[in-house]
Short mmCIF file of N, CA and C in Angstrom, two decimals:
data_model
loop_
_atom_site.label_atom_id
_atom_site.label_comp_id
_atom_site.label_asym_id
_atom_site.label_seq_id
_atom_site.Cartn_x
_atom_site.Cartn_y
_atom_site.Cartn_z
N MET A 1 4.01 -11.18 10.13
CA MET A 1 3.96 -10.92 8.71
C MET A 1 4.11 -9.42 8.48
N LYS A 2 4.86 -9.07 7.45
CA LYS A 2 5.08 -7.68 7.09
C LYS A 2 4.18 -7.33 5.91
N ILE A 3 3.31 -6.35 6.13
CA ILE A 3 2.35 -5.96 5.09
C ILE A 3 2.51 -4.49 4.77
N GLY A 4 2.36 -4.16 3.49
CA GLY A 4 2.35 -2.78 3.03
C GLY A 4 0.98 -2.45 2.49
N PHE A 5 0.55 -1.21 2.69
CA PHE A 5 -0.76 -0.78 2.18
C PHE A 5 -0.60 0.60 1.56
N ILE A 6 -0.98 0.70 0.29
CA ILE A 6 -0.87 1.96 -0.45
C ILE A 6 -2.26 2.37 -0.89
N GLY A 7 -2.70 3.54 -0.43
CA GLY A 7 -4.02 4.07 -0.76
C GLY A 7 -4.93 3.99 0.46
N LEU A 8 -5.07 5.11 1.14
CA LEU A 8 -5.80 5.12 2.42
C LEU A 8 -7.06 5.97 2.36
N GLY A 9 -7.83 5.77 1.30
CA GLY A 9 -9.12 6.45 1.19
C GLY A 9 -10.14 5.79 2.11
N ILE A 10 -11.39 5.92 1.78
CA ILE A 10 -12.47 5.39 2.63
C ILE A 10 -12.31 3.88 2.84
N MET A 11 -12.15 3.14 1.78
CA MET A 11 -12.04 1.68 1.91
C MET A 11 -10.65 1.26 2.38
N GLY A 12 -9.61 1.82 1.79
CA GLY A 12 -8.26 1.43 2.13
C GLY A 12 -7.90 1.66 3.59
N SER A 13 -8.33 2.78 4.14
CA SER A 13 -8.00 3.07 5.54
C SER A 13 -8.65 2.06 6.48
N ARG A 14 -9.85 1.63 6.16
CA ARG A 14 -10.53 0.65 7.02
C ARG A 14 -9.91 -0.73 6.89
N MET A 15 -9.52 -1.09 5.69
CA MET A 15 -8.83 -2.37 5.52
C MET A 15 -7.50 -2.36 6.27
N ALA A 16 -6.77 -1.25 6.16
CA ALA A 16 -5.47 -1.14 6.81
C ALA A 16 -5.60 -1.19 8.33
N ILE A 17 -6.59 -0.53 8.90
CA ILE A 17 -6.75 -0.55 10.36
C ILE A 17 -7.08 -1.95 10.84
N ASN A 18 -7.86 -2.71 10.07
CA ASN A 18 -8.16 -4.08 10.46
C ASN A 18 -6.91 -4.96 10.40
N LEU A 19 -6.06 -4.74 9.43
CA LEU A 19 -4.79 -5.46 9.38
C LEU A 19 -3.93 -5.12 10.59
N LEU A 20 -3.87 -3.84 10.91
CA LEU A 20 -3.07 -3.40 12.05
C LEU A 20 -3.60 -4.00 13.35
N LYS A 21 -4.92 -4.04 13.50
CA LYS A 21 -5.53 -4.62 14.70
C LYS A 21 -5.22 -6.10 14.85
N SER A 22 -4.96 -6.78 13.72
CA SER A 22 -4.65 -8.21 13.79
C SER A 22 -3.21 -8.47 14.22
N GLY A 23 -2.42 -7.40 14.35
CA GLY A 23 -1.07 -7.54 14.88
C GLY A 23 0.04 -7.63 13.85
N VAL A 24 -0.25 -7.35 12.60
CA VAL A 24 0.80 -7.41 11.58
C VAL A 24 1.71 -6.18 11.66
N ASP A 25 2.88 -6.31 11.09
CA ASP A 25 3.82 -5.20 10.94
C ASP A 25 3.38 -4.45 9.67
N LEU A 26 2.77 -3.28 9.84
CA LEU A 26 2.14 -2.58 8.73
C LEU A 26 2.87 -1.29 8.37
N THR A 27 3.19 -1.15 7.08
CA THR A 27 3.76 0.07 6.54
C THR A 27 2.76 0.63 5.54
N VAL A 28 2.50 1.95 5.62
CA VAL A 28 1.46 2.55 4.78
C VAL A 28 1.99 3.74 4.00
N HIS A 29 1.25 4.07 2.93
CA HIS A 29 1.56 5.26 2.14
C HIS A 29 0.27 5.76 1.50
N ASN A 30 0.19 7.07 1.36
CA ASN A 30 -0.93 7.73 0.70
C ASN A 30 -0.40 9.03 0.11
N ARG A 31 -1.08 9.55 -0.90
CA ARG A 31 -0.65 10.83 -1.48
C ARG A 31 -0.58 11.91 -0.41
N THR A 32 -1.54 11.91 0.50
CA THR A 32 -1.54 12.87 1.60
C THR A 32 -1.31 12.13 2.91
N LYS A 33 -0.23 12.47 3.58
CA LYS A 33 0.14 11.78 4.82
C LYS A 33 -0.91 11.95 5.91
N GLU A 34 -1.65 13.05 5.87
CA GLU A 34 -2.66 13.32 6.90
C GLU A 34 -3.67 12.18 7.00
N LYS A 35 -3.98 11.53 5.87
CA LYS A 35 -4.95 10.43 5.89
C LYS A 35 -4.42 9.21 6.63
N ALA A 36 -3.14 9.17 6.90
CA ALA A 36 -2.54 8.05 7.61
C ALA A 36 -2.41 8.31 9.11
N ALA A 37 -2.81 9.48 9.58
CA ALA A 37 -2.57 9.88 10.97
C ALA A 37 -3.08 8.86 11.98
N ASP A 38 -4.32 8.39 11.85
CA ASP A 38 -4.86 7.42 12.81
C ASP A 38 -4.06 6.12 12.80
N LEU A 39 -3.67 5.68 11.61
CA LEU A 39 -2.89 4.45 11.51
C LEU A 39 -1.51 4.62 12.14
N LEU A 40 -0.88 5.75 11.88
CA LEU A 40 0.43 6.01 12.45
C LEU A 40 0.36 6.12 13.96
N ASP A 41 -0.70 6.72 14.47
CA ASP A 41 -0.90 6.82 15.92
C ASP A 41 -1.13 5.46 16.56
N THR A 42 -1.59 4.49 15.77
CA THR A 42 -1.91 3.16 16.28
C THR A 42 -0.78 2.17 16.06
N GLY A 43 0.32 2.59 15.42
CA GLY A 43 1.47 1.72 15.30
C GLY A 43 1.96 1.41 13.90
N ALA A 44 1.25 1.89 12.89
CA ALA A 44 1.74 1.68 11.52
C ALA A 44 2.99 2.53 11.28
N LYS A 45 3.78 2.12 10.30
CA LYS A 45 4.96 2.88 9.89
C LYS A 45 4.64 3.61 8.59
N TRP A 46 5.25 4.75 8.38
CA TRP A 46 5.05 5.53 7.16
C TRP A 46 6.15 5.20 6.16
N ALA A 47 5.76 5.01 4.90
CA ALA A 47 6.72 4.81 3.82
C ALA A 47 6.90 6.13 3.09
N ASP A 48 8.11 6.66 3.12
CA ASP A 48 8.39 7.89 2.39
C ASP A 48 8.45 7.66 0.89
N SER A 49 8.79 6.44 0.49
CA SER A 49 8.89 6.13 -0.94
C SER A 49 8.44 4.69 -1.16
N MET A 50 8.24 4.34 -2.41
CA MET A 50 7.84 2.97 -2.74
C MET A 50 8.95 1.97 -2.42
N ALA A 51 10.19 2.42 -2.37
CA ALA A 51 11.31 1.54 -2.01
C ALA A 51 11.15 0.99 -0.59
N ASP A 52 10.43 1.72 0.26
CA ASP A 52 10.22 1.29 1.64
C ASP A 52 9.34 0.04 1.74
N PHE A 53 8.73 -0.37 0.63
CA PHE A 53 7.89 -1.56 0.62
C PHE A 53 8.64 -2.81 0.19
N GLY A 54 9.91 -2.68 -0.12
CA GLY A 54 10.69 -3.79 -0.64
C GLY A 54 10.79 -4.99 0.28
N ASP A 55 10.70 -4.80 1.58
CA ASP A 55 10.82 -5.92 2.52
C ASP A 55 9.48 -6.49 2.96
N ARG A 56 8.40 -6.02 2.38
CA ARG A 56 7.06 -6.49 2.78
C ARG A 56 6.78 -7.88 2.19
N ASP A 57 6.03 -8.70 2.91
CA ASP A 57 5.62 -10.01 2.41
C ASP A 57 4.44 -9.87 1.45
N VAL A 58 3.55 -8.94 1.77
CA VAL A 58 2.37 -8.69 0.95
C VAL A 58 2.19 -7.18 0.84
N ILE A 59 1.86 -6.71 -0.36
CA ILE A 59 1.54 -5.30 -0.57
C ILE A 59 0.12 -5.22 -1.12
N PHE A 60 -0.70 -4.42 -0.47
CA PHE A 60 -2.05 -4.12 -0.95
C PHE A 60 -2.05 -2.73 -1.57
N THR A 61 -2.70 -2.60 -2.71
CA THR A 61 -2.96 -1.28 -3.27
C THR A 61 -4.46 -1.10 -3.37
N MET A 62 -4.92 0.08 -2.97
CA MET A 62 -6.33 0.46 -3.04
C MET A 62 -6.35 1.88 -3.58
N LEU A 63 -6.22 1.99 -4.90
CA LEU A 63 -6.04 3.29 -5.54
C LEU A 63 -7.22 3.61 -6.45
N ALA A 64 -7.35 4.89 -6.81
CA ALA A 64 -8.56 5.37 -7.48
C ALA A 64 -8.55 5.27 -9.00
N HIS A 65 -7.37 5.16 -9.61
CA HIS A 65 -7.35 5.14 -11.07
C HIS A 65 -6.10 4.43 -11.58
N PRO A 66 -6.14 3.95 -12.82
CA PRO A 66 -5.02 3.18 -13.36
C PRO A 66 -3.67 3.90 -13.29
N GLU A 67 -3.65 5.20 -13.51
CA GLU A 67 -2.38 5.93 -13.48
C GLU A 67 -1.73 5.84 -12.11
N ALA A 68 -2.52 5.90 -11.06
CA ALA A 68 -1.97 5.80 -9.70
C ALA A 68 -1.38 4.41 -9.45
N VAL A 69 -2.05 3.38 -9.95
CA VAL A 69 -1.53 2.02 -9.81
C VAL A 69 -0.22 1.89 -10.57
N THR A 70 -0.21 2.36 -11.81
CA THR A 70 1.00 2.27 -12.63
C THR A 70 2.16 3.01 -11.98
N ASP A 71 1.92 4.23 -11.54
CA ASP A 71 2.99 5.02 -10.90
C ASP A 71 3.53 4.32 -9.65
N SER A 72 2.64 3.81 -8.81
CA SER A 72 3.05 3.17 -7.57
C SER A 72 3.79 1.86 -7.80
N ALA A 73 3.33 1.09 -8.76
CA ALA A 73 3.88 -0.25 -8.96
C ALA A 73 5.09 -0.29 -9.89
N VAL A 74 4.97 0.31 -11.06
CA VAL A 74 6.03 0.14 -12.06
C VAL A 74 6.66 1.44 -12.51
N GLY A 75 6.31 2.54 -11.89
CA GLY A 75 6.93 3.82 -12.22
C GLY A 75 8.42 3.77 -11.94
N ALA A 76 9.09 4.86 -12.20
CA ALA A 76 10.55 4.93 -12.01
C ALA A 76 10.97 4.48 -10.62
N ASN A 77 10.16 4.81 -9.63
CA ASN A 77 10.46 4.39 -8.25
C ASN A 77 9.40 3.44 -7.72
N GLY A 78 8.74 2.70 -8.60
CA GLY A 78 7.66 1.80 -8.20
C GLY A 78 8.11 0.68 -7.27
N PHE A 79 7.17 0.20 -6.46
CA PHE A 79 7.53 -0.82 -5.47
C PHE A 79 7.94 -2.15 -6.11
N LEU A 80 7.47 -2.45 -7.31
CA LEU A 80 7.89 -3.71 -7.94
C LEU A 80 9.38 -3.73 -8.27
N ASN A 81 9.98 -2.55 -8.39
CA ASN A 81 11.43 -2.47 -8.59
C ASN A 81 12.21 -2.86 -7.34
N HIS A 82 11.54 -2.94 -6.20
CA HIS A 82 12.20 -3.19 -4.92
C HIS A 82 11.71 -4.46 -4.24
N LEU A 83 10.59 -5.01 -4.70
CA LEU A 83 9.98 -6.17 -4.07
C LEU A 83 10.82 -7.42 -4.31
N LYS A 84 11.04 -8.18 -3.26
CA LYS A 84 11.84 -9.38 -3.36
C LYS A 84 11.02 -10.50 -4.00
N PRO A 85 11.69 -11.50 -4.58
CA PRO A 85 10.97 -12.62 -5.21
C PRO A 85 10.05 -13.34 -4.23
N GLU A 86 9.01 -13.92 -4.78
CA GLU A 86 8.04 -14.73 -4.04
C GLU A 86 7.24 -13.94 -3.01
N LYS A 87 7.10 -12.65 -3.21
CA LYS A 87 6.23 -11.83 -2.38
C LYS A 87 4.94 -11.60 -3.15
N ILE A 88 3.93 -11.06 -2.50
CA ILE A 88 2.60 -10.98 -3.10
C ILE A 88 2.13 -9.53 -3.19
N TRP A 89 1.55 -9.20 -4.33
CA TRP A 89 0.89 -7.91 -4.53
C TRP A 89 -0.59 -8.17 -4.75
N VAL A 90 -1.45 -7.55 -3.92
CA VAL A 90 -2.90 -7.67 -4.04
C VAL A 90 -3.44 -6.30 -4.42
N ASP A 91 -3.93 -6.19 -5.65
CA ASP A 91 -4.46 -4.92 -6.12
C ASP A 91 -5.97 -4.90 -5.94
N CYS A 92 -6.45 -4.04 -5.07
CA CYS A 92 -7.88 -3.88 -4.80
C CYS A 92 -8.39 -2.56 -5.37
N SER A 93 -7.62 -1.97 -6.24
CA SER A 93 -7.94 -0.65 -6.78
C SER A 93 -9.23 -0.66 -7.59
N THR A 94 -9.86 0.50 -7.64
CA THR A 94 -11.10 0.65 -8.38
C THR A 94 -10.78 1.05 -9.82
N VAL A 95 -10.31 0.05 -10.57
CA VAL A 95 -9.95 0.26 -11.97
C VAL A 95 -10.74 -0.72 -12.83
N ASN A 96 -10.78 -0.46 -14.12
CA ASN A 96 -11.56 -1.31 -15.01
C ASN A 96 -10.87 -2.67 -15.23
N PRO A 97 -11.66 -3.70 -15.55
CA PRO A 97 -11.10 -5.04 -15.72
C PRO A 97 -10.02 -5.13 -16.80
N SER A 98 -10.14 -4.37 -17.88
CA SER A 98 -9.14 -4.46 -18.94
C SER A 98 -7.78 -3.95 -18.45
N PHE A 99 -7.75 -2.98 -17.56
CA PHE A 99 -6.50 -2.52 -17.00
C PHE A 99 -5.90 -3.61 -16.09
N THR A 100 -6.74 -4.18 -15.27
CA THR A 100 -6.29 -5.22 -14.34
C THR A 100 -5.71 -6.40 -15.10
#
């Protein structure tokens, strides 16, 4: 299974490492690439842009605020512009229910 993970803070990085340990093909992105270093050293791939998530079966987002979710998902270069039909987006971001 091909999984994408966007947002590698305290919670996101731990979720991503558990996915990687399970043997999935994992592509990650974060505002600061340094936060992805352990994942990249363990076999994850780095996404330079949201377009790099277009071939993923599932995309997880774990972002800190609604603007980050909006930019990543539906912005000018958002991953939803590249995601193929019948794929899944799981938003675990810490945003308010009305935004979700």
